[in-house]
């Protein structure tokens, strides 16, 4: 078993039908490491002066001995790397870590008394450990940096490649914001079928329990491309729940300076399939038949605010209308975030963003404000003041993916006309679990 093997947590597991059938029991995890090299992946402030730190880790003893010979940690031919990566999470009552995102640390689990959770698998319960952390030595930092992120052979796509791909898609209709627990996954629909995904994330590590039990299969009928807003596991983790998503074409932002070994494994899995398109460095935005992809303007070290955003353009009663899917980027960092919008998905699950403005609602009856998060998540999203600021900006009708119906799902559909019939998947849920639960 490796880090990406989809284990259903105790919370999700169905009762085994045979008492002596142990096949569904997870195999024992690899020996937990004594030390790890870890990139401080992100800090999520809790709004009360503290927050949660996540480290993206590779076993240090393994890296020092075997990893020396490995050219790039994304190399899928070195399968054992999957058993050498982990994620460590720690509650903090200060905000120091916010300044250190992207820095390499050495974590020592034999000394120190900081209590942390170590996830040897993206979807399983953590080990409770204690550790001390110090910055990795400079030579080691250089070696780790060279072996993570985008390897040299992964070149940018051309603007033409991306235009061609977007141009080949059916004309967009309504949109969907899926209930994936604490995370994000959206789609542009045509005849109820996803023709483009914007993120395929979901609750992972400490938020795995927020993922909805009934969502097992996404829809790949139209071979829809996946646009990744940015490299955070709550925006891509469901590709390892339904691995058919890994086989789709992916458009990803180049955020090399911030990627540890876990993200690098996803990049390697995508690159090896030969369908990866890396957003070109010079391209600020591209617009094809009402589908607009934009490079966000945050500094390259600021992962949430320097990825990709999606704008959909349509008509409401013959007038121009827009929907915005900003991922985790604050409005100030989204190029077309001026004026008003018909519908938006609130940035960063209703958590903190560095923004000076709140986008206004255009007041159309079909418009919605959507909050994509999982109830009881470890980050306390959404923050009440973020909701209040949006109410003041005219957003009256709001939908929460976390508010599930009796089927246990809260998928949201966004339309251009309130009279539109529900854009239900034509398979009626026989091949996917993406039906409409709120609109
Ligand atoms: Zn993020
Ligand atoms: Zn996020």
mmCIF file of C-alpha atoms and ligand atoms in Angstrom, residues 42 44 229-232 234-235 303-304 327-328 348-349, ligand 1:
data_model
loop_
_atom_site.group_PDB
_atom_site.id
_atom_site.type_symbol
_atom_site.label_atom_id
_atom_site.label_comp_id
_atom_site.label_asym_id
_atom_site.label_seq_id
_atom_site.Cartn_x
_atom_site.Cartn_y
_atom_site.Cartn_z
ATOM 1 C CA UNK A 42 0.844 25.637 3.801
ATOM 2 C CA UNK A 44 -4.173 27.941 7.221
ATOM 3 C CA UNK A 229 -6.458 25.906 -9.979
ATOM 4 C CA UNK A 230 -3.345 25.411 -7.829
ATOM 5 C CA UNK A 231 -1.262 22.745 -6.128
ATOM 6 C CA UNK A 232 -3.156 22.034 -2.924
ATOM 7 C CA UNK A 234 -7.899 19.663 -1.352
ATOM 8 C CA UNK A 235 -8.068 20.657 -5.050
ATOM 9 C CA UNK A 303 0.335 29.369 -4.183
ATOM 10 C CA UNK A 304 -3.345 30.114 -3.499
ATOM 11 C CA UNK A 327 -10.210 28.536 -6.575
ATOM 12 C CA UNK A 328 -8.479 29.762 -3.421
ATOM 13 C CA UNK A 348 -10.793 29.597 -0.419
ATOM 14 C CA UNK A 349 -13.878 27.848 1.012
HETATM 15 ZN ZN1 LIG B 1 -5.224 26.390 -1.593
#
